[in-house]
């Protein structure tokens, strides 16, 4: 049977079946979620409220797995990223609005992350933060433009190990595990503006639109590096294996993301909150405050982690913006392509990086800018998730591989929780 022969050629038994090779888009996406601005949010949660918000990261895990798995399945099953699917099946005004807000939010986020990386290096080496802003911006741009995808993704995979610094840091201080477990599984929710705002910030930081676009596009990239591989709706014989890979990759990637976030909150709760240091605005402030309490080595681990996560997250932010714009205008979009073969795609990456660097070098407060990017991310995440859920149930997009009931319930639950979070945020801002 020709179909069976093709499947066996496409999926030969090899080292590709190892666990490491099953980890890719999901692992990188999850790790990129713990970017320097995310570290600042988690540090603020731990410093301000101690163990009181640990439960939120237990709740975000299954929701994040569900919505990211749906985005990955849309990319792998349809053979197109989210923007391309929206362009083909939904009104143009919706696409232009969502992509414009995404690009703006991502650019501001890039600025905040590069600034945080520069501040972190300044803490260790001294020197000019502006010089480090330029260095990290140019370095990230060159890596994305001149290293082919299949090599670049290996770099991103190894960079995820940097996040283990935050797990290690937690074990350098004494942790009252009984209190931690009690607050994690039996939370006492406070209906106070500061508490609600921080919960919303944690949710908005953890479940972000750029992650949806990135993971879907990376599934398409994975197909492009294997010439004989096609969209799953056209090659049903590959579906079971590939969907299982997506499940493993996403489940582990999001677990890694939420585990690291949990330990950042835990570390800052045990150290900063316990010593009355509750006003933390940036990841660099968290590292500085940690130094006299947890020691020099803990400070270095925390600070190096900021730089490593930035090197991982900034390309994801710029790349997801480029995938979204390229999908909107039907441009060639692949990190595997040579720069001259995908000029517009790489032009968007370069523009996002350069504007991010410009904001980082300007008098604009990157923390205030980041607040507004978080607001935009929160607002646009809801309509994007609604569209994703509708797409995942359409047979003209997914063929016979529309999402099942369990994943559908999880995805809509995540959408509903984010809607409640956004409404709570808007009400809190108005009060």
Tab-separated table of C-alpha atoms in Angstrom, residues 72-398:
chain	number	residue	atom	x	y	z
A	72	UNK	CA	0.587	23.192	18.225
A	73	UNK	CA	-2.056	20.881	16.765
A	74	UNK	CA	-3.440	23.645	14.554
A	75	UNK	CA	0.031	24.220	13.098
A	76	UNK	CA	0.929	20.550	12.634
A	77	UNK	CA	-2.460	19.366	11.375
A	78	UNK	CA	-3.226	22.253	9.012
A	79	UNK	CA	0.365	22.890	7.914
A	80	UNK	CA	-0.037	26.633	8.558
A	81	UNK	CA	0.611	29.044	11.418
A	82	UNK	CA	-2.154	30.857	13.262
A	83	UNK	CA	-1.995	34.089	11.224
A	84	UNK	CA	-2.253	32.222	7.918
A	85	UNK	CA	-5.258	30.254	9.157
A	86	UNK	CA	-6.949	33.413	10.433
A	87	UNK	CA	-6.274	35.136	7.091
A	88	UNK	CA	-7.814	32.257	5.159
A	89	UNK	CA	-10.926	31.785	7.282
A	90	UNK	CA	-11.765	35.009	9.155
A	91	UNK	CA	-12.349	38.731	8.407
A	92	UNK	CA	-9.300	40.815	7.529
A	93	UNK	CA	-10.072	43.461	10.183
A	94	UNK	CA	-9.831	40.829	12.923
A	95	UNK	CA	-6.482	39.605	11.646
A	96	UNK	CA	-4.989	43.096	11.265
A	97	UNK	CA	-6.151	44.164	14.727
A	98	UNK	CA	-4.823	41.098	16.541
A	99	UNK	CA	-1.490	41.007	14.709
A	100	UNK	CA	-0.901	44.768	15.142
A	101	UNK	CA	-1.469	44.542	18.895
A	102	UNK	CA	0.697	41.418	19.101
A	103	UNK	CA	3.612	43.093	17.307
A	104	UNK	CA	3.351	46.205	19.490
A	105	UNK	CA	3.203	44.182	22.717
A	106	UNK	CA	6.095	41.938	21.619
A	107	UNK	CA	8.295	44.905	20.700
A	108	UNK	CA	7.750	46.503	24.111
A	109	UNK	CA	8.413	43.150	25.752
A	110	UNK	CA	11.675	42.823	23.795
A	111	UNK	CA	12.714	46.256	25.078
A	112	UNK	CA	11.947	45.304	28.672
A	113	UNK	CA	13.783	41.976	28.381
A	114	UNK	CA	16.894	43.458	26.761
A	115	UNK	CA	16.966	46.198	29.414
A	116	UNK	CA	16.687	43.560	32.156
A	117	UNK	CA	19.544	41.555	30.625
A	118	UNK	CA	21.683	44.701	30.422
A	119	UNK	CA	20.938	45.595	34.048
A	120	UNK	CA	21.824	42.044	35.116
A	121	UNK	CA	25.226	42.151	33.420
A	122	UNK	CA	25.858	45.596	34.893
A	123	UNK	CA	25.306	44.123	38.371
A	124	UNK	CA	28.060	41.557	37.746
A	125	UNK	CA	30.546	43.332	35.493
A	126	UNK	CA	29.720	47.015	35.819
A	127	UNK	CA	29.932	49.271	32.776
A	128	UNK	CA	27.280	50.920	30.629
A	129	UNK	CA	23.813	49.356	30.565
A	130	UNK	CA	23.177	51.057	27.198
A	131	UNK	CA	26.197	49.302	25.707
A	132	UNK	CA	24.840	45.951	26.886
A	133	UNK	CA	21.417	46.778	25.410
A	134	UNK	CA	23.030	47.192	21.992
A	135	UNK	CA	25.171	44.073	22.449
A	136	UNK	CA	22.279	41.766	23.363
A	137	UNK	CA	19.997	43.242	20.700
A	138	UNK	CA	22.550	42.793	17.920
A	139	UNK	CA	23.579	39.319	19.155
A	140	UNK	CA	19.987	38.054	19.210
A	141	UNK	CA	19.333	39.503	15.750
A	142	UNK	CA	22.436	37.938	14.203
A	143	UNK	CA	21.682	34.519	15.695
A	144	UNK	CA	18.165	34.527	14.255
A	145	UNK	CA	19.183	35.751	10.819
A	146	UNK	CA	22.318	33.747	10.117
A	147	UNK	CA	21.841	30.387	11.884
A	148	UNK	CA	19.501	27.916	10.109
A	149	UNK	CA	16.466	26.787	12.090
A	150	UNK	CA	17.549	23.179	12.670
A	151	UNK	CA	20.823	24.416	14.231
A	152	UNK	CA	19.300	27.394	16.009
A	153	UNK	CA	16.625	25.312	17.712
A	154	UNK	CA	19.377	23.153	19.236
A	155	UNK	CA	20.865	26.299	20.795
A	156	UNK	CA	17.458	27.249	22.192
A	157	UNK	CA	16.995	23.737	23.618
A	158	UNK	CA	20.285	23.913	25.516
A	159	UNK	CA	19.495	27.427	26.746
A	160	UNK	CA	16.448	26.041	28.546
A	161	UNK	CA	18.861	24.469	31.052
A	162	UNK	CA	19.675	27.963	32.320
A	163	UNK	CA	16.258	27.997	33.986
A	164	UNK	CA	17.425	25.302	36.394
A	165	UNK	CA	19.366	28.094	38.117
A	166	UNK	CA	16.109	29.192	39.705
A	167	UNK	CA	15.413	25.722	41.042
A	168	UNK	CA	18.950	25.529	42.443
A	169	UNK	CA	18.661	28.976	44.044
A	170	UNK	CA	15.622	27.904	46.069
A	171	UNK	CA	17.562	25.054	47.655
A	172	UNK	CA	20.231	27.423	48.965
A	173	UNK	CA	17.845	28.721	51.607
A	174	UNK	CA	15.773	27.019	54.282
A	175	UNK	CA	12.250	26.286	53.030
A	176	UNK	CA	9.295	25.499	55.335
A	177	UNK	CA	7.849	22.839	53.044
A	178	UNK	CA	4.757	22.173	55.149
A	179	UNK	CA	3.694	25.818	54.814
A	180	UNK	CA	4.535	25.767	51.107
A	181	UNK	CA	2.367	22.709	50.458
A	182	UNK	CA	-0.501	24.113	52.537
A	183	UNK	CA	-0.540	27.436	50.673
A	184	UNK	CA	-0.183	25.686	47.302
A	185	UNK	CA	-3.031	23.206	47.711
A	186	UNK	CA	-5.231	25.048	50.258
A	187	UNK	CA	-4.987	28.701	49.237
A	188	UNK	CA	-6.535	31.612	51.064
A	189	UNK	CA	-7.664	33.931	48.266
A	190	UNK	CA	-7.777	37.627	49.175
A	191	UNK	CA	-10.300	39.868	47.460
A	192	UNK	CA	-8.050	42.923	47.608
A	193	UNK	CA	-7.007	45.088	44.622
A	194	UNK	CA	-3.243	44.454	44.978
A	195	UNK	CA	-3.754	40.708	45.341
A	196	UNK	CA	-6.157	40.458	42.369
A	197	UNK	CA	-3.878	42.604	40.218
A	198	UNK	CA	-0.910	40.344	40.959
A	199	UNK	CA	-2.941	37.199	40.206
A	200	UNK	CA	-3.921	38.734	36.869
A	201	UNK	CA	-0.274	39.634	36.214
A	202	UNK	CA	0.808	36.034	36.891
A	203	UNK	CA	-1.870	34.672	34.563
A	204	UNK	CA	-1.089	37.253	31.876
A	205	UNK	CA	2.641	36.536	32.106
A	206	UNK	CA	2.162	32.765	31.993
A	207	UNK	CA	-0.481	32.519	29.226
A	208	UNK	CA	0.694	34.927	26.505
A	209	UNK	CA	-0.398	35.344	22.859
A	210	UNK	CA	3.145	35.288	21.463
A	211	UNK	CA	3.507	31.718	22.748
A	212	UNK	CA	0.459	30.619	20.719
A	213	UNK	CA	1.868	32.015	17.468
A	214	UNK	CA	5.383	30.724	18.153
A	215	UNK	CA	4.512	27.108	18.923
A	216	UNK	CA	2.125	26.763	15.972
A	217	UNK	CA	4.763	28.222	13.643
A	218	UNK	CA	7.490	25.984	15.064
A	219	UNK	CA	5.415	22.923	14.258
A	220	UNK	CA	5.292	24.171	10.667
A	221	UNK	CA	9.069	24.766	10.751
A	222	UNK	CA	9.605	21.194	11.969
A	223	UNK	CA	7.725	19.990	8.889
A	224	UNK	CA	9.834	22.115	6.553
A	225	UNK	CA	13.132	20.593	7.656
A	226	UNK	CA	11.804	17.169	6.563
A	227	UNK	CA	10.920	17.523	2.838
A	228	UNK	CA	8.640	14.446	2.696
A	229	UNK	CA	6.581	15.423	5.736
A	230	UNK	CA	3.170	16.974	5.087
A	231	UNK	CA	0.325	18.400	7.151
A	232	UNK	CA	-1.280	15.673	9.244
A	233	UNK	CA	-4.711	16.143	7.736
A	234	UNK	CA	-3.160	14.947	4.456
A	235	UNK	CA	-1.121	12.104	5.995
A	236	UNK	CA	-3.363	10.489	8.595
A	237	UNK	CA	-0.985	7.548	8.977
A	238	UNK	CA	1.463	9.853	10.797
A	239	UNK	CA	-1.181	11.392	13.050
A	240	UNK	CA	-1.012	9.127	16.092
A	241	UNK	CA	2.755	9.383	16.400
A	242	UNK	CA	2.951	13.130	15.796
A	243	UNK	CA	0.048	14.026	18.083
A	244	UNK	CA	1.595	11.887	20.814
A	245	UNK	CA	4.892	13.740	20.311
A	246	UNK	CA	3.081	17.080	20.594
A	247	UNK	CA	1.392	15.898	23.786
A	248	UNK	CA	4.681	14.811	25.396
A	249	UNK	CA	6.565	17.900	24.202
A	250	UNK	CA	3.906	20.356	25.383
A	251	UNK	CA	3.197	18.621	28.695
A	252	UNK	CA	6.886	18.570	29.632
A	253	UNK	CA	7.588	22.060	28.261
A	254	UNK	CA	4.756	23.678	30.209
A	255	UNK	CA	5.646	21.695	33.338
A	256	UNK	CA	9.181	23.054	33.074
A	257	UNK	CA	7.835	26.588	32.625
A	258	UNK	CA	5.483	26.455	35.598
A	259	UNK	CA	7.987	24.637	37.818
A	260	UNK	CA	10.586	27.350	37.280
A	261	UNK	CA	8.001	30.091	37.883
A	262	UNK	CA	6.948	28.289	41.084
A	263	UNK	CA	10.527	28.239	42.359
A	264	UNK	CA	11.066	31.929	41.535
A	265	UNK	CA	7.998	32.810	43.616
A	266	UNK	CA	9.170	30.412	46.328
A	267	UNK	CA	12.733	31.788	46.445
A	268	UNK	CA	11.637	35.412	46.671
A	269	UNK	CA	8.986	34.520	49.255
A	270	UNK	CA	11.469	32.752	51.538
A	271	UNK	CA	14.093	35.471	51.200
A	272	UNK	CA	12.708	38.884	50.236
A	273	UNK	CA	9.191	38.652	51.706
A	274	UNK	CA	10.493	37.082	54.910
A	275	UNK	CA	12.851	40.053	55.371
A	276	UNK	CA	10.232	42.716	54.632
A	277	UNK	CA	11.441	43.502	51.087
A	278	UNK	CA	8.082	43.594	49.344
A	279	UNK	CA	8.464	46.297	46.677
A	280	UNK	CA	10.227	44.600	43.747
A	281	UNK	CA	9.709	46.105	40.278
A	282	UNK	CA	12.388	44.425	38.142
A	283	UNK	CA	14.270	41.147	37.964
A	284	UNK	CA	17.535	43.038	38.593
A	285	UNK	CA	16.080	44.520	41.802
A	286	UNK	CA	15.138	40.999	42.891
A	287	UNK	CA	18.706	39.792	42.279
A	288	UNK	CA	20.194	42.753	44.169
A	289	UNK	CA	17.864	42.272	47.128
A	290	UNK	CA	18.651	38.554	47.179
A	291	UNK	CA	22.417	39.111	47.492
A	292	UNK	CA	22.749	40.033	51.187
A	293	UNK	CA	20.108	37.492	52.251
A	294	UNK	CA	20.897	34.323	50.275
A	295	UNK	CA	24.562	34.940	49.525
A	296	UNK	CA	26.815	35.689	46.563
A	297	UNK	CA	26.364	32.374	44.752
A	298	UNK	CA	22.562	32.571	44.887
A	299	UNK	CA	22.805	36.146	43.581
A	300	UNK	CA	25.018	35.033	40.683
A	301	UNK	CA	22.724	32.145	39.768
A	302	UNK	CA	19.664	34.391	39.801
A	303	UNK	CA	21.416	37.082	37.735
A	304	UNK	CA	22.905	34.690	35.161
A	305	UNK	CA	19.454	33.173	34.802
A	306	UNK	CA	18.085	36.580	33.785
A	307	UNK	CA	20.608	36.796	30.938
A	308	UNK	CA	20.077	33.201	29.815
A	309	UNK	CA	16.293	33.443	29.787
A	310	UNK	CA	16.518	36.707	27.876
A	311	UNK	CA	18.669	35.092	25.187
A	312	UNK	CA	15.998	32.398	24.919
A	313	UNK	CA	12.895	34.618	25.061
A	314	UNK	CA	13.875	37.593	22.890
A	315	UNK	CA	14.180	35.499	19.682
A	316	UNK	CA	10.789	33.922	20.450
A	317	UNK	CA	9.204	37.359	20.850
A	318	UNK	CA	10.734	38.700	17.626
A	319	UNK	CA	10.115	35.444	15.747
A	320	UNK	CA	6.463	35.156	16.760
A	321	UNK	CA	5.865	38.745	15.600
A	322	UNK	CA	7.525	37.967	12.261
A	323	UNK	CA	5.535	34.749	11.779
A	324	UNK	CA	2.312	36.634	12.509
A	325	UNK	CA	3.026	39.475	10.067
A	326	UNK	CA	4.328	37.129	7.353
A	327	UNK	CA	1.232	34.943	7.702
A	328	UNK	CA	-0.957	38.028	7.438
A	329	UNK	CA	0.524	39.121	4.117
A	330	UNK	CA	1.304	35.652	2.743
A	331	UNK	CA	5.069	36.217	2.811
A	332	UNK	CA	7.621	33.445	2.908
A	333	UNK	CA	8.371	32.796	6.571
A	334	UNK	CA	10.991	30.362	7.805
A	335	UNK	CA	14.060	30.568	10.002
A	336	UNK	CA	15.435	27.826	7.768
A	337	UNK	CA	15.424	30.206	4.763
A	338	UNK	CA	18.412	32.320	3.781
A	339	UNK	CA	17.945	36.034	4.599
A	340	UNK	CA	17.718	37.042	0.938
A	341	UNK	CA	15.089	34.373	0.275
A	342	UNK	CA	12.744	35.707	2.968
A	343	UNK	CA	13.589	39.417	3.116
A	344	UNK	CA	10.253	40.611	4.497
A	345	UNK	CA	10.176	37.953	7.227
A	346	UNK	CA	13.683	38.759	8.456
A	347	UNK	CA	12.908	42.457	8.018
A	348	UNK	CA	10.133	42.153	10.631
A	349	UNK	CA	12.525	40.381	13.018
A	350	UNK	CA	15.110	43.121	12.488
A	351	UNK	CA	12.527	45.896	12.932
A	352	UNK	CA	11.173	44.374	16.157
A	353	UNK	CA	14.710	44.028	17.540
A	354	UNK	CA	15.784	47.532	16.502
A	355	UNK	CA	12.654	49.195	17.892
A	356	UNK	CA	13.085	47.182	21.087
A	357	UNK	CA	16.690	48.371	21.355
A	358	UNK	CA	15.592	51.966	20.679
A	359	UNK	CA	13.044	51.825	23.521
A	360	UNK	CA	15.717	50.311	25.769
A	361	UNK	CA	18.068	53.219	24.965
A	362	UNK	CA	15.376	55.899	25.287
A	363	UNK	CA	14.178	57.707	28.439
A	364	UNK	CA	10.977	55.616	28.322
A	365	UNK	CA	10.585	53.592	31.512
A	366	UNK	CA	10.666	49.957	30.300
A	367	UNK	CA	8.769	48.817	33.396
A	368	UNK	CA	5.834	51.133	32.676
A	369	UNK	CA	5.993	50.109	29.017
A	370	UNK	CA	5.972	46.476	30.087
A	371	UNK	CA	2.857	47.082	32.187
A	372	UNK	CA	0.994	48.314	29.130
A	373	UNK	CA	2.289	45.452	27.007
A	374	UNK	CA	0.966	43.074	29.681
A	375	UNK	CA	-2.396	44.818	29.504
A	376	UNK	CA	-2.439	44.431	25.715
A	377	UNK	CA	-1.348	40.795	25.948
A	378	UNK	CA	-4.119	40.085	28.403
A	379	UNK	CA	-6.745	41.799	26.281
A	380	UNK	CA	-5.788	40.228	22.943
A	381	UNK	CA	-5.202	36.752	24.400
A	382	UNK	CA	-8.946	36.231	24.866
A	383	UNK	CA	-10.081	36.848	21.244
A	384	UNK	CA	-7.057	34.922	19.956
A	385	UNK	CA	-7.951	31.937	22.143
A	386	UNK	CA	-11.589	32.137	21.033
A	387	UNK	CA	-10.493	32.062	17.374
A	388	UNK	CA	-8.086	29.199	18.101
A	389	UNK	CA	-10.821	27.158	19.760
A	390	UNK	CA	-13.141	27.750	16.799
A	391	UNK	CA	-10.395	26.823	14.319
A	392	UNK	CA	-9.525	23.639	16.225
A	393	UNK	CA	-13.126	22.449	15.798
A	394	UNK	CA	-13.396	23.214	12.049
A	395	UNK	CA	-13.045	20.278	9.686
A	396	UNK	CA	-12.058	22.577	6.789
A	397	UNK	CA	-8.936	23.495	8.803
A	398	UNK	CA	-8.270	20.325	10.802
